[in-house]
mmCIF file of C-alpha atoms and ligand atoms in Angstrom:
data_model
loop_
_atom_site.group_PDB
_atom_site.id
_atom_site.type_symbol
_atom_site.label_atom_id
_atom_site.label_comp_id
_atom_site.label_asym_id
_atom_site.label_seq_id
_atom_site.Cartn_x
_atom_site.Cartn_y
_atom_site.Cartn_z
ATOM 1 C CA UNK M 158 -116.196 -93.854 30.385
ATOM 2 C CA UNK M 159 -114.895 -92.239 33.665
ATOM 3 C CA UNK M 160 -114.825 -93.661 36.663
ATOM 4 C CA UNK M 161 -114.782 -90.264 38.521
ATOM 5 C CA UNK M 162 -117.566 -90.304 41.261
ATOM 6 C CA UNK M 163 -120.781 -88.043 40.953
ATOM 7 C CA UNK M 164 -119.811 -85.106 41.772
ATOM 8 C CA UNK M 165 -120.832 -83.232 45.038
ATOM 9 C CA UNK M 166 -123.759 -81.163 45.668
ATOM 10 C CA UNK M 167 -124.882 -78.052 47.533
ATOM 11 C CA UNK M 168 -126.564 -79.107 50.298
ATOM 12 C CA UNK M 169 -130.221 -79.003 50.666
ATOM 13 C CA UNK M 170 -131.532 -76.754 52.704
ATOM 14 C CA UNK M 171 -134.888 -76.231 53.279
ATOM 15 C CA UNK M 172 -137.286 -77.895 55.781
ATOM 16 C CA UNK M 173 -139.222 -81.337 55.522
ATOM 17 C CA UNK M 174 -142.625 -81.183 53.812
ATOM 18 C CA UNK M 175 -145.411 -80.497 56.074
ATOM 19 C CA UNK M 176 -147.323 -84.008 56.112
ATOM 20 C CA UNK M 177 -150.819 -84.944 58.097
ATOM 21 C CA UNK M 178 -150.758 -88.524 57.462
ATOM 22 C CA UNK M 179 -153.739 -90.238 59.253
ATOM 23 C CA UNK M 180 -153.635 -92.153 62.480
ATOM 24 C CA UNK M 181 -154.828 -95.476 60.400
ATOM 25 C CA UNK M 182 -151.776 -95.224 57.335
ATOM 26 C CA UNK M 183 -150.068 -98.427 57.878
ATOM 27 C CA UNK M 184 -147.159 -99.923 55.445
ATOM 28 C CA UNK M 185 -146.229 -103.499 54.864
ATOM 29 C CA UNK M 186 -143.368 -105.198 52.051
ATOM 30 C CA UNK M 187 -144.418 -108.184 50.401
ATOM 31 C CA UNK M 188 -141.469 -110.241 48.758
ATOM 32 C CA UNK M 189 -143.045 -111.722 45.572
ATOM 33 C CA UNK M 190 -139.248 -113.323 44.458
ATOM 34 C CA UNK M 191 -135.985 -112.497 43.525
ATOM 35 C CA UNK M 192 -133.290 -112.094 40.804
ATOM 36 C CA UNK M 193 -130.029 -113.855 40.914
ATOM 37 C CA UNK M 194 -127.539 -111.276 40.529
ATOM 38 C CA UNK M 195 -123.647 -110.611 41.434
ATOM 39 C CA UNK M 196 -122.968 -107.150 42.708
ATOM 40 C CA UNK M 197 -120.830 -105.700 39.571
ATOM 41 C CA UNK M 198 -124.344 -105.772 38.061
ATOM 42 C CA UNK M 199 -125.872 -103.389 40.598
ATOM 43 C CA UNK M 200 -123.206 -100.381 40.708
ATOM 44 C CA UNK M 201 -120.249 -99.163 39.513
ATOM 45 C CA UNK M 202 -117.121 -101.223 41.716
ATOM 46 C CA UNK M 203 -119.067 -103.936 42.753
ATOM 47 C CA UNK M 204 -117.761 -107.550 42.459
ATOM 48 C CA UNK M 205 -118.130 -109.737 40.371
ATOM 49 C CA UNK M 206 -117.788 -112.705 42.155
ATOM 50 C CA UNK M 207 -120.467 -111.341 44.954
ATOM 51 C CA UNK M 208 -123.911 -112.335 44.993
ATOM 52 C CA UNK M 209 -126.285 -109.706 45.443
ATOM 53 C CA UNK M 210 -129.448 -111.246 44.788
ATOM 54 C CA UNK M 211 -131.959 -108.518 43.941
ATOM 55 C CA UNK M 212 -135.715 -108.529 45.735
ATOM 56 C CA UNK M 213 -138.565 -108.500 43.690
ATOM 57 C CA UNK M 214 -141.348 -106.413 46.633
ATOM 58 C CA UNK M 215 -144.458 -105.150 46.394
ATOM 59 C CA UNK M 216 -145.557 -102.509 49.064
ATOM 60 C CA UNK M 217 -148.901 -101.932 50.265
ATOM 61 C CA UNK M 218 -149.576 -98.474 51.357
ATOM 62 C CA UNK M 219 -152.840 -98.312 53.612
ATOM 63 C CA UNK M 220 -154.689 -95.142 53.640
ATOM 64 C CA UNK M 221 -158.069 -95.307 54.746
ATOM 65 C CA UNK M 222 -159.392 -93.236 51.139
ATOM 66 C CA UNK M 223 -157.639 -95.714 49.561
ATOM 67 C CA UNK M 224 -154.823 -98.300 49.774
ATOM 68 C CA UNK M 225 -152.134 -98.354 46.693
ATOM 69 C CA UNK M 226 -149.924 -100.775 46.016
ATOM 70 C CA UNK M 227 -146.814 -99.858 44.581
ATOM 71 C CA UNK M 228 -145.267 -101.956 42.279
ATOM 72 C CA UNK M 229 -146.606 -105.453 41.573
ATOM 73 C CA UNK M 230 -143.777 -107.427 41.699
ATOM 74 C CA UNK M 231 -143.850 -111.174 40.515
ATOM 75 C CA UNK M 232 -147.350 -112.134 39.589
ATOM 76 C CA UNK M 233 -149.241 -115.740 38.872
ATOM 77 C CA UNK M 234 -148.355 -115.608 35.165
ATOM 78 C CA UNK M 235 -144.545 -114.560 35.695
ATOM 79 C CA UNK M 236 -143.713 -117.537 34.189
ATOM 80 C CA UNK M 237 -145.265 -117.295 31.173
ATOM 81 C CA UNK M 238 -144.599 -113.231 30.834
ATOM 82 C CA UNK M 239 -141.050 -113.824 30.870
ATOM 83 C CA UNK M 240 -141.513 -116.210 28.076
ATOM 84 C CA UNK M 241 -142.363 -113.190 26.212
ATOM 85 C CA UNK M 242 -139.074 -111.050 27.369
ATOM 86 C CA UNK M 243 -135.949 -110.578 25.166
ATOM 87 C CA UNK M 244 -133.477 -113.410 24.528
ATOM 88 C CA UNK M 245 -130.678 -111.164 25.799
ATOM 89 C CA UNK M 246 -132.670 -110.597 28.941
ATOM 90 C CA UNK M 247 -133.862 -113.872 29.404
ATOM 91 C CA UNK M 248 -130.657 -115.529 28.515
ATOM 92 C CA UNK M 249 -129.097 -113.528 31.556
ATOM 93 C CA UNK M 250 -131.708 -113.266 34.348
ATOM 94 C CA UNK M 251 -132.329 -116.259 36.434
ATOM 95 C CA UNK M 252 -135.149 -115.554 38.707
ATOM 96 C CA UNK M 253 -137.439 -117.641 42.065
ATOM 97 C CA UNK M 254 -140.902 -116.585 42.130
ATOM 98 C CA UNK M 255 -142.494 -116.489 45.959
ATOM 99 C CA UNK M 256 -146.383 -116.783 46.184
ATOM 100 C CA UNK M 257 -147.507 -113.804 44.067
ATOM 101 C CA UNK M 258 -148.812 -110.636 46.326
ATOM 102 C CA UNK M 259 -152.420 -111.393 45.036
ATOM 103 C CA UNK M 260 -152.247 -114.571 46.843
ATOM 104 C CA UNK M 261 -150.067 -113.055 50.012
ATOM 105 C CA UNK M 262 -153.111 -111.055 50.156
ATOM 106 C CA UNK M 263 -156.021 -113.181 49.928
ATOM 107 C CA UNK M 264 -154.410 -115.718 52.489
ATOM 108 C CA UNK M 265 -154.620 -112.897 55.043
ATOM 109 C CA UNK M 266 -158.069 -111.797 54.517
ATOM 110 C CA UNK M 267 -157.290 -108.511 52.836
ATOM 111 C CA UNK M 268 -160.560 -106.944 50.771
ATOM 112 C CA UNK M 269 -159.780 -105.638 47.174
ATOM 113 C CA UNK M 270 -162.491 -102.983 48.113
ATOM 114 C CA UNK M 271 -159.864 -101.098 50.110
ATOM 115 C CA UNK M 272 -157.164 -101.263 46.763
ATOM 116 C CA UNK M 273 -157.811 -98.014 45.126
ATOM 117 C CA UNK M 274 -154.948 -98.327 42.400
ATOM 118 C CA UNK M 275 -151.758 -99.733 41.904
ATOM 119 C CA UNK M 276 -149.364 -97.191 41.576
ATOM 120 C CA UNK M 277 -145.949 -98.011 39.436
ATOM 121 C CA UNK M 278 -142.657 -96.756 39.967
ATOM 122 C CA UNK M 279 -142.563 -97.533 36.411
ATOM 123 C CA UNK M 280 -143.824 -100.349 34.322
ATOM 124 C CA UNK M 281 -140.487 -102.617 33.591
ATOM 125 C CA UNK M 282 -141.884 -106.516 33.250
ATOM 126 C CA UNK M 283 -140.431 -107.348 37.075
ATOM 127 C CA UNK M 284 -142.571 -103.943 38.361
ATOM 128 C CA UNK M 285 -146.207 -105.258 36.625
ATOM 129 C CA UNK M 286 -146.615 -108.879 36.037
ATOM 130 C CA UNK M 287 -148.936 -109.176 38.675
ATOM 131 C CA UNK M 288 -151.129 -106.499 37.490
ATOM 132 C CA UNK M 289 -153.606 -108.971 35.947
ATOM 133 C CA UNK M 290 -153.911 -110.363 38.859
ATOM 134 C CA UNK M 291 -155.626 -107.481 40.001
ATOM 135 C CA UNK M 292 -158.850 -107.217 37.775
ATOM 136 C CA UNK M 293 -160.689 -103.991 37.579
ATOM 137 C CA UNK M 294 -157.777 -102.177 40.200
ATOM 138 C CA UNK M 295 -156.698 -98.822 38.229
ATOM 139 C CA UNK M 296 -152.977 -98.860 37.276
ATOM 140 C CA UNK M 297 -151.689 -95.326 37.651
ATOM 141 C CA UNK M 298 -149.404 -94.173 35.619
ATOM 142 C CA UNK M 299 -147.918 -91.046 33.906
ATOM 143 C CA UNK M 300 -148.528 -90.096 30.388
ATOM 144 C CA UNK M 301 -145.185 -90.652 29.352
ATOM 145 C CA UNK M 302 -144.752 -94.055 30.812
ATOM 146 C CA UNK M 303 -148.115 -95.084 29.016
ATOM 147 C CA UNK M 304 -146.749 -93.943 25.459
ATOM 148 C CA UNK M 305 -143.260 -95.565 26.451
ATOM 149 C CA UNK M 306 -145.749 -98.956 27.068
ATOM 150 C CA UNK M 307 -147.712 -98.922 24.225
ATOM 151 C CA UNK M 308 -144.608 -98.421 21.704
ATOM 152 C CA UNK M 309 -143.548 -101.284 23.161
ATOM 153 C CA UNK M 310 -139.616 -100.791 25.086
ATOM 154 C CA UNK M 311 -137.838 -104.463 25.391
ATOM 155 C CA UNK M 312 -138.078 -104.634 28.907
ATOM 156 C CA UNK M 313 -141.692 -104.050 28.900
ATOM 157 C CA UNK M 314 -142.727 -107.017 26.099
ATOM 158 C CA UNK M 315 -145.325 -108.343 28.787
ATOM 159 C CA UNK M 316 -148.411 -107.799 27.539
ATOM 160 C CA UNK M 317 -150.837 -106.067 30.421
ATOM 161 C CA UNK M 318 -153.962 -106.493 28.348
ATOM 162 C CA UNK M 319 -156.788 -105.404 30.002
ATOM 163 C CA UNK M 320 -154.810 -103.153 32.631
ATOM 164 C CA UNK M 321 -156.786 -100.069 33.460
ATOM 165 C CA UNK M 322 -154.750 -97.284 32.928
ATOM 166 C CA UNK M 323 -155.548 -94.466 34.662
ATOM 167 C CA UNK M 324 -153.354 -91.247 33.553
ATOM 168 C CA UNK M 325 -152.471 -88.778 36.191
ATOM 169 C CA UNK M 326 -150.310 -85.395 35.958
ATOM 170 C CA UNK M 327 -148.343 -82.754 38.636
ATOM 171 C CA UNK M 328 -148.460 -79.946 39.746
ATOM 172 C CA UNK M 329 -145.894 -77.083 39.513
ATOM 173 C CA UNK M 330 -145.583 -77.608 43.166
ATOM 174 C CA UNK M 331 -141.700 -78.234 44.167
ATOM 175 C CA UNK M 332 -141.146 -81.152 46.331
ATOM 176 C CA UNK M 333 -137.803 -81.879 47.849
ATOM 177 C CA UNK M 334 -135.794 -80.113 44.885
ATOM 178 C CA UNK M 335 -137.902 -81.963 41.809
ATOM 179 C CA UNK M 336 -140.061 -79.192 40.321
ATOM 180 C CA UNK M 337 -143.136 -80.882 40.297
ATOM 181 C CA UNK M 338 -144.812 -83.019 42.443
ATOM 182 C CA UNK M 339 -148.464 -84.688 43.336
ATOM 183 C CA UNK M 340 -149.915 -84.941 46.858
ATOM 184 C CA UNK M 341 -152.471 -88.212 45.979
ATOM 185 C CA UNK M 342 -154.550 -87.470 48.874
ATOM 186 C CA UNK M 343 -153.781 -83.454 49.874
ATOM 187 C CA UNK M 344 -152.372 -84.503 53.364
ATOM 188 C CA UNK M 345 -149.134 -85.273 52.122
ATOM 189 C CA UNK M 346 -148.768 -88.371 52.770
ATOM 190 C CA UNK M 347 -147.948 -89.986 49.959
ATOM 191 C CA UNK M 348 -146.374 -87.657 47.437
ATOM 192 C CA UNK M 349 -145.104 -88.585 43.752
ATOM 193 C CA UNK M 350 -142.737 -86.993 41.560
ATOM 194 C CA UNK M 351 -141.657 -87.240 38.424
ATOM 195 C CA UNK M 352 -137.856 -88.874 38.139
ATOM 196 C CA UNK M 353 -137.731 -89.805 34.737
ATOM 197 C CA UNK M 354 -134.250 -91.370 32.945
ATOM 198 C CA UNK M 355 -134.862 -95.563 34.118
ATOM 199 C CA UNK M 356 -137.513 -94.829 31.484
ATOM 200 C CA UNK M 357 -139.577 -91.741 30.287
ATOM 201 C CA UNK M 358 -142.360 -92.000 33.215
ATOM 202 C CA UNK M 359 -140.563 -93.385 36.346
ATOM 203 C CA UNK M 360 -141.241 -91.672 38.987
ATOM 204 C CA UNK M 361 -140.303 -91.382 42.970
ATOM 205 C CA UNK M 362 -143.081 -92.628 45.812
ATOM 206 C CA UNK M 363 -142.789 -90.338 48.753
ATOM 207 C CA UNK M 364 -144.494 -91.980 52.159
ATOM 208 C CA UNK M 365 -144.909 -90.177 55.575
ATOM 209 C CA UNK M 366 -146.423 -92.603 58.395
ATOM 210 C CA UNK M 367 -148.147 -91.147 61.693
ATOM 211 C CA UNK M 368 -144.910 -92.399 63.031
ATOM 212 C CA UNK M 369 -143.463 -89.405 61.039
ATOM 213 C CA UNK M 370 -141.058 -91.956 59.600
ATOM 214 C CA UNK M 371 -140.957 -91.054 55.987
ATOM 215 C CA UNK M 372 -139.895 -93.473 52.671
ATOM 216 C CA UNK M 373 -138.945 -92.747 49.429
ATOM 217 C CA UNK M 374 -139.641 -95.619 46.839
ATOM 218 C CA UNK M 375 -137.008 -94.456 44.018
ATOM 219 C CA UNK M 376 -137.755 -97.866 41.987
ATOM 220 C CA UNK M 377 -135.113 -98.417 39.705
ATOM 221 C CA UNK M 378 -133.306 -94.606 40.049
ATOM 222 C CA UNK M 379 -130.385 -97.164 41.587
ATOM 223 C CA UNK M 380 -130.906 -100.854 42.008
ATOM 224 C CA UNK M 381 -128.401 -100.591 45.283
ATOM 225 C CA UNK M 382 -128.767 -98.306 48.422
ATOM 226 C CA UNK M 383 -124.905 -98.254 47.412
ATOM 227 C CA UNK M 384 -125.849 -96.260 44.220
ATOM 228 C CA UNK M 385 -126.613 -93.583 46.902
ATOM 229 C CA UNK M 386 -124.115 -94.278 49.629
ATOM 230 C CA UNK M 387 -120.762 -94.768 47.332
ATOM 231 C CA UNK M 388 -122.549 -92.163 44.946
ATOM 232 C CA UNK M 389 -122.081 -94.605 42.724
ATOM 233 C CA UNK M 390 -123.805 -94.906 38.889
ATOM 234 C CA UNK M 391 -124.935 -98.084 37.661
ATOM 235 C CA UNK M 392 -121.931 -99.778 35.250
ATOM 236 C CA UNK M 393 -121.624 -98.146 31.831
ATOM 237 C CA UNK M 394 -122.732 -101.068 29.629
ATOM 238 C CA UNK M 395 -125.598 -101.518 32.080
ATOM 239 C CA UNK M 396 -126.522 -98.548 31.897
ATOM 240 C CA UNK M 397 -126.845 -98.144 28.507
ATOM 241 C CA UNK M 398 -128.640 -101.092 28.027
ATOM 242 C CA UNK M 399 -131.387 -100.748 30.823
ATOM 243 C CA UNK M 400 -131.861 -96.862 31.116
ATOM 244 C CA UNK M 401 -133.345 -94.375 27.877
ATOM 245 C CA UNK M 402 -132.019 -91.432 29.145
ATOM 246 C CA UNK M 403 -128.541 -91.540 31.294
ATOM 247 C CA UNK M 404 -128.424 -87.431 31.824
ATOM 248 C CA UNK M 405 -131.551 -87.189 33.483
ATOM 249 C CA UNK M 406 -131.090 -90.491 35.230
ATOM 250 C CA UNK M 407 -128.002 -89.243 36.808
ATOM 251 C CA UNK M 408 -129.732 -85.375 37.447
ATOM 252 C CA UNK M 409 -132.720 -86.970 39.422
ATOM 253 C CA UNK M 410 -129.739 -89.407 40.700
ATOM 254 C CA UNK M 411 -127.793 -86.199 42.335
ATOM 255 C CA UNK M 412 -131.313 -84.908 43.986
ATOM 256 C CA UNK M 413 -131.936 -88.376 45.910
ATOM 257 C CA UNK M 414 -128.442 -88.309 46.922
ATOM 258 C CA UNK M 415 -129.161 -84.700 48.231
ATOM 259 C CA UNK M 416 -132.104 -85.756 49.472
ATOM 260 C CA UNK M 417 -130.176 -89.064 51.880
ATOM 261 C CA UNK M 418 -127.545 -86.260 53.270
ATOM 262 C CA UNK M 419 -129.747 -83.839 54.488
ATOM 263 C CA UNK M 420 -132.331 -85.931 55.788
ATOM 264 C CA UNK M 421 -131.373 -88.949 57.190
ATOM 265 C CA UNK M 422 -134.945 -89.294 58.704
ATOM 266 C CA UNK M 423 -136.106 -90.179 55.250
ATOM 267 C CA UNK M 424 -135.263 -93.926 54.422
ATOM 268 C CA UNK M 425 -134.670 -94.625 50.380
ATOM 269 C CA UNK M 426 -135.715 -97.691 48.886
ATOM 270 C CA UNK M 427 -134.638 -98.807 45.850
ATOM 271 C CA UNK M 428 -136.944 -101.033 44.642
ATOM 272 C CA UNK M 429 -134.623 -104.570 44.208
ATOM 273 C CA UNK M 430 -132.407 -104.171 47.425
ATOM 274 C CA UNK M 431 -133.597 -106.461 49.895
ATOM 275 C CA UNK M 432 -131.425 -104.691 52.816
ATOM 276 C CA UNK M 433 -133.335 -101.362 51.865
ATOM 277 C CA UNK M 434 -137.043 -103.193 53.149
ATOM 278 C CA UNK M 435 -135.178 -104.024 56.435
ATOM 279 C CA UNK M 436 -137.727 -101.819 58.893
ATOM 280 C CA UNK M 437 -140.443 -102.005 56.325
ATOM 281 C CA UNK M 438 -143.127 -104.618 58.543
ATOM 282 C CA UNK M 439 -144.157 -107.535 56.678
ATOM 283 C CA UNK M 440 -147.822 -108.637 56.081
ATOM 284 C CA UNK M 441 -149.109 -109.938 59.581
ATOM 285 C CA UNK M 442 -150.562 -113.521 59.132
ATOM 286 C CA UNK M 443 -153.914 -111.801 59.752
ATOM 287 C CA UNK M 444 -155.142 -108.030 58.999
ATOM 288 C CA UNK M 445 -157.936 -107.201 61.689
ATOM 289 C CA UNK M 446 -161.216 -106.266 59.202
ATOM 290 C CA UNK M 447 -162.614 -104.447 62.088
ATOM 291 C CA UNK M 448 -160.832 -101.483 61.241
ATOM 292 C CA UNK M 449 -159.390 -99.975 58.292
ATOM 293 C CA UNK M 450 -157.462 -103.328 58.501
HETATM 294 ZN ZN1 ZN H 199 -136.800 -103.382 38.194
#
């Protein structure tokens, strides 16, 4: 149990991914509720006595073949899901859901026909309980996170009966230092690679906008943007207890950390810090149907 930092890294060196997002790709954060938290929970040297509460988000990526929405974040049933959690876990998370993103949707006129899938950073119980609010929507996910699912990890005890799983691979195609990678519609725009170590199948959510502003959605690789700042790890005990494989965790840690000092154009979002969503727009209280939107 050292309390050395991560060590340092070669930097990067190669140029950003070529990326043709469309005119039309918009991006908007949806809070769906938070978790009470104090910040000794969220990284290594971080107080105790702070409250950081952590953001429960869903993001909706528009792309006119097909929106996704990563992440789900607190659905309708959350309260009964959680029932179904751990004791230890439920004895120490207190949680405030906000309306559920099915319902943030519907209020602004958005049509399900443009959802082509939700895709998961990974499928912890805060990251899909509102899947079943999305009937019939795929739920994309790796083959390793489905096997991790259906053997049934304690953080994943909500049941997402009748989710559509739809498996989906990489190719050995190198993006930003991981070795493989998967470009969802060929224009780069929205690029996933694997990042296991959270849990078998996480995976990072790469996003270039026409505004050549690019995102990486790193889920729960750090639950702090200070996990990348300070370099720092997650706390020992916490880490032991919420992530299945630390080494690999700390590996794909070292390339996003790469990743924030070479290109500061790219902005990482880890998927509980509220700060993180800060130039992320929110849903407008209308989306135009005339359009895309
Ligand atoms: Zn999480």
């Amino acid at each position: 149990m050292s309390a050395a930092p991560l060590p340092a890294l070669a930097p990067a060196t190669e140029p950003l991914p070529p990326a043709n997002p469309p005119p039309e790709m918009m991006i908007y954060a949806l809070e769906t509720g938070i978790v009470r938290r104090r910040a000794a929970f969220a990284y290594r040297g971080g107080s105790w006595f702070e409250r950081r509460d952590s953001a429960v988000m869903t993001v909706l990526v528009g792309h006119p073949r097909g929106d996704l929405l990563i992440d789900t974040g607190f659905g309708r049933q959350i309260n009964q899901q959680f029932r179904s959690n751990p004791l230890v876990l439920r004895m120490t998370t207190r949680y405030e859901r906000f309306t559920a993103a099915a319902d943030q949707l519907d209020a602004v006129g958005y049509s399900r026909k443009s959802l082509r899938a939700i895709l998961l950073t990974h499928a912890h119980w805060d990251h899909v309980s509102g899947v079943p609010d999305f009937p019939g929507t795929p739920v994309w996910i790796t083959a390793d996170e489905h096997r991790h699912i259906a053997k049934g990890d304690f953080t994943m005890s909500i049941a997402l009966t009748g989710a559509r799983y739809e498996e989906y691979g990489f190719d050995e195609k190198p993006y930003f230092g991981f070795p493989q990678s998967r470009d969802v519609y060929g224009d780069g725009a929205i690029v996933i690679v694997p990042a296991p170590g959270h849990t078998p199948g996480s995976v990072i959510i790469f996003a270039t906008l026409p505004s050549r502003k690019r995102y990486a959605f790193v889920g729960d690789l750090v639950w702090r943007i200070e996990g990348i700042t300070l370099r720092k790890e997650r706390p020992w005990l916490i880490r032991r207890l919420a992530d299945v494989d630390q080494e690999t965790l700390r590996s794909n840690l070292l390339r996003v950390i790469v990743i924030h000092e070479r290109y500061p154009e790219i902005t990482i979002i880890p998927a509980h810090d509220p700060s993180a969503y800060a130039d992320i727009p929110r849903l407008p209280s209308e989306l135009q149907r005339s359009s895309h939107y």
